[in-house]
Amino acid sequence: TLSDFIVGRGIGSGLKDLRNLTFLRGKLCISRLENANDSWDAREASLGDKKGLEELSLGWGSPFHSRNEIAEEKVLDMLQPHTNIKKLEITRYSGRKFPIWLGDPSFSNMVTLKLIGCANCTSLPAVGKLVSLKELTIRRMLVLRSIGSEICGKDCSTPFQSLETLCFSDLPELEFWDTGNQTGYVEIFPRLVELYIEWCPKLSGKLPDHLPALETLALSD
């Protein structure tokens, strides 16, 4: 297990250094991804070949005003892990959109997903199609204005069937959360036990009206 890998500016500290660690397993934390030169470096990390990885943390660190949004979108796209991954955390990513792979149903083992400090993202990925997802945290997405049916995934009749904990936190521009389905009645959160909505001062409208397993509801600010 390699717990921490820092992407630096010097020789020998690029993502390509991960290329030959095929049998890496357990948890991998990659930080300072703003130093990644380009998407080719990210591709050479070959995260998709590392079948033993169960937990992956991808983090950026420098101020947002000096970052290249398009370059970071390409880097994150190339850092697609193997579908065996169980826990994924993405922190301080400055791209405006998430890669398509993040909501792909092939990630059927993913249990925990945390998207934190992704301040430029205007929408969420289609994570409702992740059949094993139990914990979802969305925090500090500063320009996210609405959460619509896109989070459930196109043509997904049974979204979020395993989700137990949902946290929306520090979303200052969030105004609307569409919890319905235009194609008919769908039980979106049949196993949701904990729902946290914190520091979303502009959010109005209805919450999900059918939460048969709910035990904890926390609303603040």
PDB file of C-alpha atoms in Angstrom:
ATOM      1  CA  THR A   1       0.000   0.000   0.000  1.00  0.00           C
ATOM      2  CA  LEU A   2       1.287   3.454  -0.946  1.00  0.00           C
ATOM      3  CA  SER A   3      -0.756   5.812   1.207  1.00  0.00           C
ATOM      4  CA  ASP A   4       0.400   9.189  -0.124  1.00  0.00           C
ATOM      5  CA  PHE A   5       1.778  10.221  -3.502  1.00  0.00           C
ATOM      6  CA  ILE A   6       2.542  13.889  -4.045  1.00  0.00           C
ATOM      7  CA  VAL A   7       2.738  15.212  -7.592  1.00  0.00           C
ATOM      8  CA  GLY A   8       5.643  17.651  -7.569  1.00  0.00           C
ATOM      9  CA  ARG A   9       7.397  19.832 -10.100  1.00  0.00           C
ATOM     10  CA  GLY A  10      10.754  18.114  -9.912  1.00  0.00           C
ATOM     11  CA  ILE A  11      12.181  15.201 -11.886  1.00  0.00           C
ATOM     12  CA  GLY A  12      10.901  11.827 -10.755  1.00  0.00           C
ATOM     13  CA  SER A  13       7.777  13.127  -9.065  1.00  0.00           C
ATOM     14  CA  GLY A  14       5.311  12.890 -11.958  1.00  0.00           C
ATOM     15  CA  LEU A  15       2.287  10.637 -12.272  1.00  0.00           C
ATOM     16  CA  LYS A  16       4.172   8.374 -14.660  1.00  0.00           C
ATOM     17  CA  ASP A  17       6.121   7.117 -11.633  1.00  0.00           C
ATOM     18  CA  LEU A  18       2.980   5.171 -10.705  1.00  0.00           C
ATOM     19  CA  ARG A  19       2.958   3.356 -14.036  1.00  0.00           C
ATOM     20  CA  ASN A  20       4.924   0.290 -12.960  1.00  0.00           C
ATOM     21  CA  LEU A  21       3.189  -0.135  -9.586  1.00  0.00           C
ATOM     22  CA  THR A  22       0.687  -2.557 -11.101  1.00  0.00           C
ATOM     23  CA  PHE A  23       0.167  -4.523  -7.890  1.00  0.00           C
ATOM     24  CA  LEU A  24      -0.527  -1.503  -5.721  1.00  0.00           C
ATOM     25  CA  ARG A  25      -3.444  -2.253  -3.419  1.00  0.00           C
ATOM     26  CA  GLY A  26      -5.393  -0.770  -0.535  1.00  0.00           C
ATOM     27  CA  LYS A  27      -5.552   3.034  -0.370  1.00  0.00           C
ATOM     28  CA  LEU A  28      -3.838   5.582  -2.634  1.00  0.00           C
ATOM     29  CA  CYS A  29      -3.896   9.333  -2.044  1.00  0.00           C
ATOM     30  CA  ILE A  30      -2.599  11.549  -4.877  1.00  0.00           C
ATOM     31  CA  SER A  31      -2.226  15.216  -3.972  1.00  0.00           C
ATOM     32  CA  ARG A  32      -1.038  18.455  -5.612  1.00  0.00           C
ATOM     33  CA  LEU A  33      -2.495  17.400  -8.947  1.00  0.00           C
ATOM     34  CA  GLU A  34      -2.284  21.018 -10.125  1.00  0.00           C
ATOM     35  CA  ASN A  35       1.368  20.151 -10.821  1.00  0.00           C
ATOM     36  CA  ALA A  36       0.432  17.489 -13.372  1.00  0.00           C
ATOM     37  CA  ASN A  37       1.911  18.655 -16.674  1.00  0.00           C
ATOM     38  CA  ASP A  38      -0.836  17.354 -18.922  1.00  0.00           C
ATOM     39  CA  SER A  39      -3.350  14.564 -19.459  1.00  0.00           C
ATOM     40  CA  TRP A  40      -0.645  12.314 -20.917  1.00  0.00           C
ATOM     41  CA  ASP A  41       1.091  12.229 -17.513  1.00  0.00           C
ATOM     42  CA  ALA A  42      -2.218  11.242 -15.926  1.00  0.00           C
ATOM     43  CA  ARG A  43      -2.775   8.520 -18.496  1.00  0.00           C
ATOM     44  CA  GLU A  44       0.669   7.064 -17.807  1.00  0.00           C
ATOM     45  CA  ALA A  45      -0.272   6.586 -14.144  1.00  0.00           C
ATOM     46  CA  SER A  46      -2.384   3.648 -15.420  1.00  0.00           C
ATOM     47  CA  LEU A  47      -4.802   3.695 -12.490  1.00  0.00           C
ATOM     48  CA  GLY A  48      -7.205   1.587 -14.516  1.00  0.00           C
ATOM     49  CA  ASP A  49      -4.732  -1.305 -14.407  1.00  0.00           C
ATOM     50  CA  LYS A  50      -4.461  -1.343 -10.608  1.00  0.00           C
ATOM     51  CA  LYS A  51      -7.101  -3.915  -9.715  1.00  0.00           C
ATOM     52  CA  GLY A  52      -6.087  -4.063  -6.055  1.00  0.00           C
ATOM     53  CA  LEU A  53      -6.890  -0.430  -5.263  1.00  0.00           C
ATOM     54  CA  GLU A  54      -9.940  -0.079  -3.024  1.00  0.00           C
ATOM     55  CA  GLU A  55      -9.691   3.566  -1.923  1.00  0.00           C
ATOM     56  CA  LEU A  56      -8.554   6.526  -4.024  1.00  0.00           C
ATOM     57  CA  SER A  57      -8.216  10.177  -3.058  1.00  0.00           C
ATOM     58  CA  LEU A  58      -7.451  12.764  -5.755  1.00  0.00           C
ATOM     59  CA  GLY A  59      -6.590  16.259  -4.567  1.00  0.00           C
ATOM     60  CA  TRP A  60      -5.626  19.638  -5.989  1.00  0.00           C
ATOM     61  CA  GLY A  61      -4.175  22.373  -3.840  1.00  0.00           C
ATOM     62  CA  SER A  62      -3.201  25.761  -5.254  1.00  0.00           C
ATOM     63  CA  PRO A  63      -5.510  28.834  -5.464  1.00  0.00           C
ATOM     64  CA  PHE A  64      -8.227  28.554  -8.099  1.00  0.00           C
ATOM     65  CA  HIS A  65      -7.306  31.802  -9.889  1.00  0.00           C
ATOM     66  CA  SER A  66      -4.039  30.311 -11.187  1.00  0.00           C
ATOM     67  CA  ARG A  67      -5.495  27.033 -12.449  1.00  0.00           C
ATOM     68  CA  ASN A  68      -6.298  25.700 -15.929  1.00  0.00           C
ATOM     69  CA  GLU A  69      -9.850  24.338 -15.812  1.00  0.00           C
ATOM     70  CA  ILE A  70      -9.708  22.564 -19.189  1.00  0.00           C
ATOM     71  CA  ALA A  71      -6.390  20.892 -18.380  1.00  0.00           C
ATOM     72  CA  GLU A  72      -7.739  19.625 -15.069  1.00  0.00           C
ATOM     73  CA  GLU A  73     -10.814  18.177 -16.759  1.00  0.00           C
ATOM     74  CA  LYS A  74      -8.535  16.175 -19.056  1.00  0.00           C
ATOM     75  CA  VAL A  75      -6.310  15.056 -16.169  1.00  0.00           C
ATOM     76  CA  LEU A  76      -9.261  13.820 -14.091  1.00  0.00           C
ATOM     77  CA  ASP A  77     -10.679  12.020 -17.115  1.00  0.00           C
ATOM     78  CA  MET A  78      -7.395  10.126 -17.541  1.00  0.00           C
ATOM     79  CA  LEU A  79      -7.210   9.222 -13.836  1.00  0.00           C
ATOM     80  CA  GLN A  80     -10.084   6.777 -14.188  1.00  0.00           C
ATOM     81  CA  PRO A  81      -9.468   3.977 -11.672  1.00  0.00           C
ATOM     82  CA  HIS A  82     -10.275   0.291 -12.046  1.00  0.00           C
ATOM     83  CA  THR A  83     -13.921  -0.585 -11.495  1.00  0.00           C
ATOM     84  CA  ASN A  84     -12.947  -2.493  -8.321  1.00  0.00           C
ATOM     85  CA  ILE A  85     -12.629   0.835  -6.473  1.00  0.00           C
ATOM     86  CA  LYS A  86     -14.829   1.073  -3.362  1.00  0.00           C
ATOM     87  CA  LYS A  87     -14.167   4.583  -2.042  1.00  0.00           C
ATOM     88  CA  LEU A  88     -13.392   7.701  -4.081  1.00  0.00           C
ATOM     89  CA  GLU A  89     -12.762  11.261  -2.909  1.00  0.00           C
ATOM     90  CA  ILE A  90     -12.125  14.234  -5.223  1.00  0.00           C
ATOM     91  CA  THR A  91     -11.011  17.457  -3.557  1.00  0.00           C
ATOM     92  CA  ARG A  92     -10.518  21.024  -4.873  1.00  0.00           C
ATOM     93  CA  TYR A  93     -10.852  20.058  -8.536  1.00  0.00           C
ATOM     94  CA  SER A  94     -11.326  23.243 -10.606  1.00  0.00           C
ATOM     95  CA  GLY A  95     -12.942  21.827 -13.744  1.00  0.00           C
ATOM     96  CA  ARG A  96     -16.503  22.828 -14.646  1.00  0.00           C
ATOM     97  CA  LYS A  97     -17.682  19.268 -15.243  1.00  0.00           C
ATOM     98  CA  PHE A  98     -16.937  15.768 -14.039  1.00  0.00           C
ATOM     99  CA  PRO A  99     -15.847  12.973 -16.405  1.00  0.00           C
ATOM    100  CA  ILE A 100     -18.461  10.579 -17.750  1.00  0.00           C
ATOM    101  CA  TRP A 101     -16.795   7.600 -16.081  1.00  0.00           C
ATOM    102  CA  LEU A 102     -17.680   8.928 -12.627  1.00  0.00           C
ATOM    103  CA  GLY A 103     -21.318   7.904 -13.049  1.00  0.00           C
ATOM    104  CA  ASP A 104     -20.724   4.796 -15.109  1.00  0.00           C
ATOM    105  CA  PRO A 105     -22.653   1.765 -13.760  1.00  0.00           C
ATOM    106  CA  SER A 106     -19.570  -0.418 -14.308  1.00  0.00           C
ATOM    107  CA  PHE A 107     -18.320   1.001 -10.977  1.00  0.00           C
ATOM    108  CA  SER A 108     -20.619  -1.450  -9.244  1.00  0.00           C
ATOM    109  CA  ASN A 109     -18.324  -1.821  -6.204  1.00  0.00           C
ATOM    110  CA  MET A 110     -18.222   1.849  -5.244  1.00  0.00           C
ATOM    111  CA  VAL A 111     -19.612   2.329  -1.746  1.00  0.00           C
ATOM    112  CA  THR A 112     -18.463   5.866  -0.833  1.00  0.00           C
ATOM    113  CA  LEU A 113     -18.150   8.978  -3.008  1.00  0.00           C
ATOM    114  CA  LYS A 114     -17.099  12.415  -1.739  1.00  0.00           C
ATOM    115  CA  LEU A 115     -16.898  15.512  -3.965  1.00  0.00           C
ATOM    116  CA  ILE A 116     -15.420  18.321  -1.866  1.00  0.00           C
ATOM    117  CA  GLY A 117     -14.388  21.842  -2.805  1.00  0.00           C
ATOM    118  CA  CYS A 118     -15.055  21.416  -6.546  1.00  0.00           C
ATOM    119  CA  ALA A 119     -15.916  25.097  -6.683  1.00  0.00           C
ATOM    120  CA  ASN A 120     -16.384  25.546 -10.451  1.00  0.00           C
ATOM    121  CA  CYS A 121     -18.616  22.546 -11.157  1.00  0.00           C
ATOM    122  CA  THR A 122     -22.108  23.511 -12.285  1.00  0.00           C
ATOM    123  CA  SER A 123     -23.696  20.048 -12.210  1.00  0.00           C
ATOM    124  CA  LEU A 124     -23.322  16.647 -10.587  1.00  0.00           C
ATOM    125  CA  PRO A 125     -22.442  13.349 -12.277  1.00  0.00           C
ATOM    126  CA  ALA A 126     -25.020  10.594 -12.781  1.00  0.00           C
ATOM    127  CA  VAL A 127     -24.123   8.769  -9.584  1.00  0.00           C
ATOM    128  CA  GLY A 128     -27.624   7.348  -9.110  1.00  0.00           C
ATOM    129  CA  LYS A 129     -26.583   4.461 -11.344  1.00  0.00           C
ATOM    130  CA  LEU A 130     -23.893   3.268  -8.899  1.00  0.00           C
ATOM    131  CA  VAL A 131     -25.720   0.237  -7.526  1.00  0.00           C
ATOM    132  CA  SER A 132     -23.594  -0.250  -4.377  1.00  0.00           C
ATOM    133  CA  LEU A 133     -23.228   3.416  -3.397  1.00  0.00           C
ATOM    134  CA  LYS A 134     -24.063   3.833   0.309  1.00  0.00           C
ATOM    135  CA  GLU A 135     -22.545   7.216   1.172  1.00  0.00           C
ATOM    136  CA  LEU A 136     -22.606  10.382  -0.967  1.00  0.00           C
ATOM    137  CA  THR A 137     -21.145  13.708   0.184  1.00  0.00           C
ATOM    138  CA  ILE A 138     -21.339  16.927  -1.873  1.00  0.00           C
ATOM    139  CA  ARG A 139     -19.558  19.812  -0.154  1.00  0.00           C
ATOM    140  CA  ARG A 140     -18.352  23.322  -1.086  1.00  0.00           C
ATOM    141  CA  MET A 141     -19.520  23.416  -4.699  1.00  0.00           C
ATOM    142  CA  LEU A 142     -19.830  27.190  -4.859  1.00  0.00           C
ATOM    143  CA  VAL A 143     -21.624  27.684  -8.206  1.00  0.00           C
ATOM    144  CA  LEU A 144     -23.990  24.701  -8.169  1.00  0.00           C
ATOM    145  CA  ARG A 145     -27.484  26.188  -8.577  1.00  0.00           C
ATOM    146  CA  SER A 146     -29.679  23.135  -9.060  1.00  0.00           C
ATOM    147  CA  ILE A 147     -29.714  19.379  -8.700  1.00  0.00           C
ATOM    148  CA  GLY A 148     -31.955  17.766 -11.268  1.00  0.00           C
ATOM    149  CA  SER A 149     -32.761  14.385 -12.716  1.00  0.00           C
ATOM    150  CA  GLU A 150     -29.261  14.184 -14.235  1.00  0.00           C
ATOM    151  CA  ILE A 151     -27.937  12.925 -10.892  1.00  0.00           C
ATOM    152  CA  CYS A 152     -30.164   9.839 -11.198  1.00  0.00           C
ATOM    153  CA  GLY A 153     -28.806   8.922 -14.610  1.00  0.00           C
ATOM    154  CA  LYS A 154     -30.564   8.737 -17.949  1.00  0.00           C
ATOM    155  CA  ASP A 155     -33.089   5.898 -18.271  1.00  0.00           C
ATOM    156  CA  CYS A 156     -32.317   4.638 -14.760  1.00  0.00           C
ATOM    157  CA  SER A 157     -35.572   3.342 -13.267  1.00  0.00           C
ATOM    158  CA  THR A 158     -34.093   2.463  -9.861  1.00  0.00           C
ATOM    159  CA  PRO A 159     -31.581   5.161  -8.835  1.00  0.00           C
ATOM    160  CA  PHE A 160     -29.823   5.222  -5.454  1.00  0.00           C
ATOM    161  CA  GLN A 161     -31.120   1.811  -4.415  1.00  0.00           C
ATOM    162  CA  SER A 162     -28.324   1.278  -1.857  1.00  0.00           C
ATOM    163  CA  LEU A 163     -27.751   4.840  -0.636  1.00  0.00           C
ATOM    164  CA  GLU A 164     -27.869   5.128   3.173  1.00  0.00           C
ATOM    165  CA  THR A 165     -26.193   8.499   3.874  1.00  0.00           C
ATOM    166  CA  LEU A 166     -26.602  11.683   1.814  1.00  0.00           C
ATOM    167  CA  CYS A 167     -24.925  14.980   2.721  1.00  0.00           C
ATOM    168  CA  PHE A 168     -25.298  18.335   0.943  1.00  0.00           C
ATOM    169  CA  SER A 169     -23.093  20.874   2.700  1.00  0.00           C
ATOM    170  CA  ASP A 170     -21.867  24.431   2.053  1.00  0.00           C
ATOM    171  CA  LEU A 171     -23.650  24.971  -1.271  1.00  0.00           C
ATOM    172  CA  PRO A 172     -24.289  28.740  -1.152  1.00  0.00           C
ATOM    173  CA  GLU A 173     -25.963  29.044  -4.595  1.00  0.00           C
ATOM    174  CA  LEU A 174     -28.086  25.903  -4.547  1.00  0.00           C
ATOM    175  CA  GLU A 175     -31.714  26.955  -5.082  1.00  0.00           C
ATOM    176  CA  PHE A 176     -33.530  23.876  -6.340  1.00  0.00           C
ATOM    177  CA  TRP A 177     -33.418  20.119  -5.805  1.00  0.00           C
ATOM    178  CA  ASP A 178     -35.673  18.150  -8.132  1.00  0.00           C
ATOM    179  CA  THR A 179     -36.560  14.993  -6.249  1.00  0.00           C
ATOM    180  CA  GLY A 180     -39.245  13.850  -8.710  1.00  0.00           C
ATOM    181  CA  ASN A 181     -39.180  11.855 -11.907  1.00  0.00           C
ATOM    182  CA  GLN A 182     -40.973  12.940 -15.071  1.00  0.00           C
ATOM    183  CA  THR A 183     -41.390   9.398 -16.361  1.00  0.00           C
ATOM    184  CA  GLY A 184     -43.507   8.269 -13.430  1.00  0.00           C
ATOM    185  CA  TYR A 185     -43.223   7.373  -9.758  1.00  0.00           C
ATOM    186  CA  VAL A 186     -39.817   6.078  -8.752  1.00  0.00           C
ATOM    187  CA  GLU A 187     -38.724   5.228  -5.215  1.00  0.00           C
ATOM    188  CA  ILE A 188     -35.440   7.119  -5.340  1.00  0.00           C
ATOM    189  CA  PHE A 189     -34.101   6.616  -1.804  1.00  0.00           C
ATOM    190  CA  PRO A 190     -35.622   3.408  -0.407  1.00  0.00           C
ATOM    191  CA  ARG A 191     -32.728   2.745   2.016  1.00  0.00           C
ATOM    192  CA  LEU A 192     -31.728   6.276   2.995  1.00  0.00           C
ATOM    193  CA  VAL A 193     -31.064   6.344   6.748  1.00  0.00           C
ATOM    194  CA  GLU A 194     -29.335   9.726   7.170  1.00  0.00           C
ATOM    195  CA  LEU A 195     -30.000  12.993   5.313  1.00  0.00           C
ATOM    196  CA  TYR A 196     -27.930  16.105   6.053  1.00  0.00           C
ATOM    197  CA  ILE A 197     -28.574  19.494   4.430  1.00  0.00           C
ATOM    198  CA  GLU A 198     -26.271  22.127   5.887  1.00  0.00           C
ATOM    199  CA  TRP A 199     -25.370  25.703   4.857  1.00  0.00           C
ATOM    200  CA  CYS A 200     -27.566  25.816   1.751  1.00  0.00           C
ATOM    201  CA  PRO A 201     -29.216  29.200   2.436  1.00  0.00           C
ATOM    202  CA  LYS A 202     -30.971  29.583  -0.952  1.00  0.00           C
ATOM    203  CA  LEU A 203     -32.443  26.083  -1.150  1.00  0.00           C
ATOM    204  CA  SER A 204     -36.253  26.050  -1.242  1.00  0.00           C
ATOM    205  CA  GLY A 205     -38.968  23.700  -2.349  1.00  0.00           C
ATOM    206  CA  LYS A 206     -39.797  20.136  -1.407  1.00  0.00           C
ATOM    207  CA  LEU A 207     -37.567  17.479   0.060  1.00  0.00           C
ATOM    208  CA  PRO A 208     -38.066  13.834  -0.969  1.00  0.00           C
ATOM    209  CA  ASP A 209     -41.512  12.884   0.352  1.00  0.00           C
ATOM    210  CA  HIS A 210     -41.040   9.130   0.643  1.00  0.00           C
ATOM    211  CA  LEU A 211     -38.098   8.053   2.795  1.00  0.00           C
ATOM    212  CA  PRO A 212     -39.230   4.811   4.452  1.00  0.00           C
ATOM    213  CA  ALA A 213     -35.881   4.018   6.124  1.00  0.00           C
ATOM    214  CA  LEU A 214     -34.982   7.519   7.368  1.00  0.00           C
ATOM    215  CA  GLU A 215     -33.755   7.732  10.964  1.00  0.00           C
ATOM    216  CA  THR A 216     -31.750  10.978  10.982  1.00  0.00           C
ATOM    217  CA  LEU A 217     -32.674  14.286   9.344  1.00  0.00           C
ATOM    218  CA  ALA A 218     -30.391  17.249  10.018  1.00  0.00           C
ATOM    219  CA  LEU A 219     -31.172  20.685   8.573  1.00  0.00           C
ATOM    220  CA  SER A 220     -29.123  23.793   9.370  1.00  0.00           C
ATOM    221  CA  ASP A 221     -28.723  27.248   7.815  1.00  0.00           C
TER     222      ASP A 221
END
